[in-house]
Amino acid sequence: MSEADNKNKEINEFLNKSYEYGFTTEIESETIPPGLDEAVVTLISKKKKEPEFLLNWRLKAFNHWKKMPKPDWAKLSIDPIDYQAISYFSKPKQDGGPRSLDEVDPKLLETYEKLGIPLHERAKLAGVAVDAVFDSVSVVTTFKDKLAEAGVIFCSFSEAAIDYPELIEKYLGTVVPIKDNYFAALNSAVFSDGTFVYIPKDVRCPMELSTYFRINEAKTGQFERTLIIAEEGSYVSYLEGCTAPMRDENQLHAAVVELIAHKDAEIKYSTVQNWYPGDEDGKGGIYNFVTKRGDCKGENSKISWTQIETGSSITWKYPSCILRGDNSTGEFHSIALTNNLQQADTGTKMIRLGKDTKSKIISKGISAKSSQNTYRGQVTMAKGAKNARNFTQCDSLLIGSDAGAHTFPSIDVMNSSSILEHEATTSKIADEQLFYCMQRGISEEDAIGLIVSGFCKEVLNELPMEFAVEARALLQVNLEGAIG
Amino acid sequence: MTKILSIKDLHVDVGNTSIVNGLNLDISSGETHAIMGPNGSGKSTLAKTIAGHPDYKIRSGTIMYRDHDLNDLSIEERSNLGVFLGFQYPIEIPGLSNTAFLKAAINAKRKYHNLGDLSASDFLVDLKEKSRMMDIEQKFLSRGVNEGFSGGEKKRNEILQMLMLEPVLSILDETDSGLDIDSMKVVASGVNAFRNENTASLIITHYERLLNYITPDYVHVFHNGAIIKTGDIQLARDLEEKGYEWLTNP
Ligand SMILES: Nc1ncnc2c1ncn2[C@@H]1O[C@H](COP(=O)(O)OP(=O)(O)OP(=O)(O)O)[C@@H](O)[C@H]1O
Ligand SMILES: [Mg+2]
């Protein structure tokens, strides 16, 4: 074997490190049979004791979805999905909902422990409030009391539908309408649970909010719905993390996230997505089709998306901002790492309607082995979007010679006073960089990690401290103590 | 005085070309050796072979480093056991701060020797002192490794890394090339600070100037991948005056 082959082999072994979250949990669960029709939609709504308006909304979405053409897959290669073979609701069996952590099934807690989220202690230490969604149901929300003092509402979507129906009715579907796209329509019809956050006027949310999603049951889909409303002058930072067990068949995850920032409000939304990516031959893995959009409704409002996408066999998501308020700001910071046969098609849309709006897009794609990594961005400057500014930086890093990186920036300017900047680079990890690190005593594995984290620096810096650490680890980096 | 490096009848190939041809060299602790020689004579090849660069294959001969046959050791093991190479062309690693890089390197070495991580404060105190000595401003340390550094800054950064890693054998490949007079003095003071009875240096250079600050114990002339003459600092002065012709084409 030549030296180059040997090196490739080492790199491959490193990249092949197995998925650590691929365990399943044996819990009795209540899963409705696969299939989708009006009765199933109604059943979901009834099981959740939802108000009437919500059921009607779901049915409207369902009837629209039925008529929609299946999406065109752009750069992705994908087998057809049989929507009748999926179960649209699964919940861990337990009488009534848990009222406190002590009532939560210990097996569930163990699962979270394995995922590295001990709800009991670590959350407290970290000062993070966690909402954990297991398959379709929100299991427990920690720190409710402390948040309630500040007037912050942080609960499962199901609870919110019952406790705060007027807020749900007012905002649900205003940012991502039912008809937005195929998966948004499907989600609107069958969403099972998710997270609801409401930050009252002038309140700075006293802690990081965070939700962990996990798909456990076989043959289920996860369709969560997140709605975050930041009233005038408020601030919130929210993080979601996702994992799923290893399974041979593909599982569907089609979420919708809607953010609303009123005047002078700021929402920081971070995602660490580590769904099961499938095995080396591309068998199994999550189809991650997500619609995320924020509405900078008020003047001076700001929404920033940060995402670390390392999992899923197919990722298809474009967290976007509608910059409606004058002087509002939208940001998108993304790291997408693909390996083996993973495919990621991700990017953002910045739609500028207001005057003097600003947006910044930083995208870092890392592709290894035979994976395909696509950035797709759209910046639209409407007629009224005078003096809008956009900066896009889009960098790709290739590891090995079979991987692909593609970028499709698209720009629509309908006025003459907008300023757009776009920078793009593609690079490879050079053997000489590895040699340099190794000459300094650093193992090849750690060297790759260091080089990748250097490449991703601007985005990692956007994450809250404790999650930046997790994200680095997820990027298979051993940077222990090396944060400069 | 103990043997640190012992090279016997070394032949090194790159692809199908033989670059080092029957080299012999012994270096003991406390010694400083200089290698001079025309462009393309194989000096960097020797340096990278000692460091374990995969492009350079030892066809025959041995390189012993203390008690180890270097051929048995990986690149990082050699480093962790005290072999340092100052690169002729230091590599850039964008985004990875010099501080993070140095810390990773130091802790990798400590781990190899079953020691825990260096405390952040000890590390920073040491780094501050040594970067001051190398005339490297704090703000350079938070920049990416060699990212956008000038030629001279890169070379001073190599010496900083050497001082931080505290190797046993330091091989400096043209660390003096492209330095202004002040930087030359700074680099020389770094090299001199590194010298003691337990360490050894192998300094590859084209100019007598650095050697005047450092005063090597031996000066070797390298030609066609082997040492053709050994002397002291006077040999370097003769070369400066006469060039290589009188040795390579007598
Ligand atoms: N990786 C390589 N592939 C092909 N040829 C190489 C490689 N490395 C070195 N060589 C060749 O080997 C010879 C010796 O190169 P080397 O870099 O060791 O010279 P040097 O003595 O350091 O020269 P200089 O003084 O210019 O730095 C040169 O002819 C060079 O082109
Ligand atoms: Mg050279």
PDB file of N, CA and C and ligand atoms in Angstrom, chain A residues 432, chain B residues 13-20 35-48 53 55-56 88-89 173-174 177 204-206 222 225 244, ligand 1:
ATOM      1  N   GLU A 432       0.549  18.787   4.058  1.00  0.00           N
ATOM      2  CA  GLU A 432       1.597  19.537   4.755  1.00  0.00           C
ATOM      3  C   GLU A 432       1.076  20.156   6.048  1.00  0.00           C
TER       4      GLU A 432
ATOM      5  N   ASP B  13      15.278   8.286  -0.508  1.00  0.00           N
ATOM      6  CA  ASP B  13      14.682   8.471  -1.828  1.00  0.00           C
ATOM      7  C   ASP B  13      13.419   9.330  -1.738  1.00  0.00           C
ATOM      8  N   VAL B  14      13.218  10.115  -2.773  1.00  0.00           N
ATOM      9  CA  VAL B  14      11.901  10.732  -2.980  1.00  0.00           C
ATOM     10  C   VAL B  14      11.405  10.164  -4.292  1.00  0.00           C
ATOM     11  N   GLY B  15      10.297   9.453  -4.236  1.00  0.00           N
ATOM     12  CA  GLY B  15       9.880   8.743  -5.455  1.00  0.00           C
ATOM     13  C   GLY B  15      11.015   7.832  -5.891  1.00  0.00           C
ATOM     14  N   ASN B  16      11.457   7.984  -7.124  1.00  0.00           N
ATOM     15  CA  ASN B  16      12.538   7.119  -7.588  1.00  0.00           C
ATOM     16  C   ASN B  16      13.905   7.793  -7.558  1.00  0.00           C
ATOM     17  N   THR B  17      13.946   9.011  -7.024  1.00  0.00           N
ATOM     18  CA  THR B  17      15.215   9.739  -7.024  1.00  0.00           C
ATOM     19  C   THR B  17      15.896   9.609  -5.670  1.00  0.00           C
ATOM     20  N   SER B  18      17.171   9.338  -5.714  1.00  0.00           N
ATOM     21  CA  SER B  18      17.927   9.270  -4.474  1.00  0.00           C
ATOM     22  C   SER B  18      18.420  10.677  -4.132  1.00  0.00           C
ATOM     23  N   ILE B  19      18.087  11.171  -2.965  1.00  0.00           N
ATOM     24  CA  ILE B  19      18.448  12.552  -2.612  1.00  0.00           C
ATOM     25  C   ILE B  19      19.569  12.576  -1.571  1.00  0.00           C
ATOM     26  N   VAL B  20      19.451  11.713  -0.556  1.00  0.00           N
ATOM     27  CA  VAL B  20      20.534  11.624   0.433  1.00  0.00           C
ATOM     28  C   VAL B  20      21.315  10.362   0.126  1.00  0.00           C
ATOM     29  N   ILE B  35      24.765  23.076   9.137  1.00  0.00           N
ATOM     30  CA  ILE B  35      24.898  22.471   7.820  1.00  0.00           C
ATOM     31  C   ILE B  35      24.736  23.571   6.784  1.00  0.00           C
ATOM     32  N   MET B  36      25.713  23.655   5.891  1.00  0.00           N
ATOM     33  CA  MET B  36      25.623  24.595   4.776  1.00  0.00           C
ATOM     34  C   MET B  36      25.736  23.793   3.493  1.00  0.00           C
ATOM     35  N   GLY B  37      25.221  24.333   2.428  1.00  0.00           N
ATOM     36  CA  GLY B  37      25.328  23.575   1.182  1.00  0.00           C
ATOM     37  C   GLY B  37      24.469  24.201   0.115  1.00  0.00           C
ATOM     38  N   PRO B  38      24.807  23.947  -1.133  1.00  0.00           N
ATOM     39  CA  PRO B  38      24.096  24.578  -2.241  1.00  0.00           C
ATOM     40  C   PRO B  38      22.607  24.232  -2.273  1.00  0.00           C
ATOM     41  N   ASN B  39      21.845  25.046  -2.972  1.00  0.00           N
ATOM     42  CA  ASN B  39      20.413  24.775  -3.168  1.00  0.00           C
ATOM     43  C   ASN B  39      20.241  23.403  -3.782  1.00  0.00           C
ATOM     44  N   GLY B  40      19.254  22.691  -3.270  1.00  0.00           N
ATOM     45  CA  GLY B  40      18.942  21.394  -3.855  1.00  0.00           C
ATOM     46  C   GLY B  40      19.884  20.277  -3.455  1.00  0.00           C
ATOM     47  N   SER B  41      20.769  20.527  -2.498  1.00  0.00           N
ATOM     48  CA  SER B  41      21.731  19.482  -2.141  1.00  0.00           C
ATOM     49  C   SER B  41      21.129  18.443  -1.189  1.00  0.00           C
ATOM     50  N   GLY B  42      19.947  18.704  -0.652  1.00  0.00           N
ATOM     51  CA  GLY B  42      19.274  17.696   0.166  1.00  0.00           C
ATOM     52  C   GLY B  42      19.198  18.029   1.644  1.00  0.00           C
ATOM     53  N   LYS B  43      19.430  19.288   2.007  1.00  0.00           N
ATOM     54  CA  LYS B  43      19.427  19.670   3.424  1.00  0.00           C
ATOM     55  C   LYS B  43      18.027  19.534   4.040  1.00  0.00           C
ATOM     56  N   SER B  44      17.034  20.109   3.345  1.00  0.00           N
ATOM     57  CA  SER B  44      15.669  20.006   3.884  1.00  0.00           C
ATOM     58  C   SER B  44      15.192  18.560   3.867  1.00  0.00           C
ATOM     59  N   THR B  45      15.636  17.831   2.869  1.00  0.00           N
ATOM     60  CA  THR B  45      15.263  16.419   2.795  1.00  0.00           C
ATOM     61  C   THR B  45      15.749  15.687   4.044  1.00  0.00           C
ATOM     62  N   LEU B  46      16.970  15.969   4.435  1.00  0.00           N
ATOM     63  CA  LEU B  46      17.504  15.350   5.653  1.00  0.00           C
ATOM     64  C   LEU B  46      16.647  15.730   6.860  1.00  0.00           C
ATOM     65  N   ALA B  47      16.343  17.020   6.971  1.00  0.00           N
ATOM     66  CA  ALA B  47      15.569  17.503   8.114  1.00  0.00           C
ATOM     67  C   ALA B  47      14.202  16.825   8.177  1.00  0.00           C
ATOM     68  N   LYS B  48      13.537  16.752   7.030  1.00  0.00           N
ATOM     69  CA  LYS B  48      12.185  16.163   7.027  1.00  0.00           C
ATOM     70  C   LYS B  48      12.241  14.655   7.231  1.00  0.00           C
ATOM     71  N   HIS B  53       8.695  12.752   7.650  1.00  0.00           N
ATOM     72  CA  HIS B  53       7.778  13.091   6.562  1.00  0.00           C
ATOM     73  C   HIS B  53       7.573  11.888   5.639  1.00  0.00           C
ATOM     74  N   ASP B  55       6.839  11.464   2.582  1.00  0.00           N
ATOM     75  CA  ASP B  55       7.339  11.467   1.201  1.00  0.00           C
ATOM     76  C   ASP B  55       8.780  10.961   1.095  1.00  0.00           C
ATOM     77  N   TYR B  56       9.497  10.947   2.208  1.00  0.00           N
ATOM     78  CA  TYR B  56      10.919  10.613   2.156  1.00  0.00           C
ATOM     79  C   TYR B  56      11.155   9.220   2.710  1.00  0.00           C
ATOM     80  N   GLN B  88      11.448  25.348   6.992  1.00  0.00           N
ATOM     81  CA  GLN B  88      11.931  26.366   6.048  1.00  0.00           C
ATOM     82  C   GLN B  88      10.749  27.219   5.576  1.00  0.00           C
ATOM     83  N   TYR B  89       9.609  26.559   5.346  1.00  0.00           N
ATOM     84  CA  TYR B  89       8.397  27.276   4.942  1.00  0.00           C
ATOM     85  C   TYR B  89       7.273  26.912   5.916  1.00  0.00           C
ATOM     86  N   ASP B 173      15.597  24.693   9.942  1.00  0.00           N
ATOM     87  CA  ASP B 173      15.861  24.710   8.505  1.00  0.00           C
ATOM     88  C   ASP B 173      15.733  26.137   7.974  1.00  0.00           C
ATOM     89  N   GLU B 174      16.838  26.763   7.776  1.00  0.00           N
ATOM     90  CA  GLU B 174      16.890  28.132   7.243  1.00  0.00           C
ATOM     91  C   GLU B 174      16.012  29.101   8.019  1.00  0.00           C
ATOM     92  N   SER B 177      16.748  32.684   7.081  1.00  0.00           N
ATOM     93  CA  SER B 177      16.522  33.263   5.754  1.00  0.00           C
ATOM     94  C   SER B 177      15.413  34.305   5.799  1.00  0.00           C
ATOM     95  N   ILE B 204      20.462  24.525   9.778  1.00  0.00           N
ATOM     96  CA  ILE B 204      20.687  24.578   8.336  1.00  0.00           C
ATOM     97  C   ILE B 204      20.653  26.045   7.921  1.00  0.00           C
ATOM     98  N   THR B 205      21.681  26.486   7.259  1.00  0.00           N
ATOM     99  CA  THR B 205      21.713  27.908   6.889  1.00  0.00           C
ATOM    100  C   THR B 205      22.549  28.135   5.635  1.00  0.00           C
ATOM    101  N   HIS B 206      22.299  29.252   4.984  1.00  0.00           N
ATOM    102  CA  HIS B 206      23.113  29.643   3.838  1.00  0.00           C
ATOM    103  C   HIS B 206      24.118  30.731   4.199  1.00  0.00           C
ATOM    104  N   PHE B 222      27.370  20.274   2.922  1.00  0.00           N
ATOM    105  CA  PHE B 222      26.499  19.249   2.350  1.00  0.00           C
ATOM    106  C   PHE B 222      26.528  19.384   0.842  1.00  0.00           C
ATOM    107  N   GLY B 225      23.718  15.272  -1.195  1.00  0.00           N
ATOM    108  CA  GLY B 225      23.161  14.368  -0.204  1.00  0.00           C
ATOM    109  C   GLY B 225      24.163  13.717   0.718  1.00  0.00           C
ATOM    110  N   TYR B 244      30.973  27.586  -3.001  1.00  0.00           N
ATOM    111  CA  TYR B 244      31.139  26.138  -2.829  1.00  0.00           C
ATOM    112  C   TYR B 244      32.075  25.510  -3.859  1.00  0.00           C
TER     113      TYR B 244
HETATM  114  N1  LIG C   1       8.728  15.903  -2.240  1.00  0.00           N
HETATM  115  C1  LIG C   1       9.611  15.978  -3.239  1.00  0.00           C
HETATM  116  N2  LIG C   1       9.296  15.551  -4.472  1.00  0.00           N
HETATM  117  C2  LIG C   1      10.200  15.619  -5.477  1.00  0.00           C
HETATM  118  N3  LIG C   1      11.408  16.099  -5.344  1.00  0.00           N
HETATM  119  C3  LIG C   1      11.806  16.539  -4.146  1.00  0.00           C
HETATM  120  C4  LIG C   1      10.917  16.513  -3.028  1.00  0.00           C
HETATM  121  N4  LIG C   1      11.564  17.025  -1.979  1.00  0.00           N
HETATM  122  C5  LIG C   1      12.800  17.344  -2.416  1.00  0.00           C
HETATM  123  N5  LIG C   1      12.933  17.061  -3.701  1.00  0.00           N
HETATM  124  C6  LIG C   1      14.127  17.300  -4.500  1.00  0.00           C
HETATM  125  O1  LIG C   1      15.241  16.889  -3.758  1.00  0.00           O
HETATM  126  C7  LIG C   1      16.323  17.783  -3.933  1.00  0.00           C
HETATM  127  C8  LIG C   1      16.788  18.290  -2.588  1.00  0.00           C
HETATM  128  O2  LIG C   1      15.818  19.167  -2.088  1.00  0.00           O
HETATM  129  P1  LIG C   1      15.952  19.859  -0.651  1.00  0.00           P
HETATM  130  O3  LIG C   1      14.723  20.628  -0.413  1.00  0.00           O
HETATM  131  O4  LIG C   1      16.306  18.822   0.333  1.00  0.00           O
HETATM  132  O5  LIG C   1      17.180  20.822  -0.912  1.00  0.00           O
HETATM  133  P2  LIG C   1      17.841  21.888   0.041  1.00  0.00           P
HETATM  134  O6  LIG C   1      19.268  21.475   0.205  1.00  0.00           O
HETATM  135  O7  LIG C   1      17.068  22.065   1.264  1.00  0.00           O
HETATM  136  O8  LIG C   1      17.773  23.178  -0.868  1.00  0.00           O
HETATM  137  P3  LIG C   1      17.563  24.735  -0.475  1.00  0.00           P
HETATM  138  O9  LIG C   1      18.859  25.251  -0.011  1.00  0.00           O
HETATM  139  O10 LIG C   1      17.169  25.361  -1.769  1.00  0.00           O
HETATM  140  O11 LIG C   1      16.488  24.803   0.551  1.00  0.00           O
HETATM  141  C9  LIG C   1      15.848  18.865  -4.862  1.00  0.00           C
HETATM  142  O12 LIG C   1      16.291  18.570  -6.179  1.00  0.00           O
HETATM  143  C10 LIG C   1      14.355  18.773  -4.750  1.00  0.00           C
HETATM  144  O13 LIG C   1      13.727  19.188  -5.948  1.00  0.00           O
END
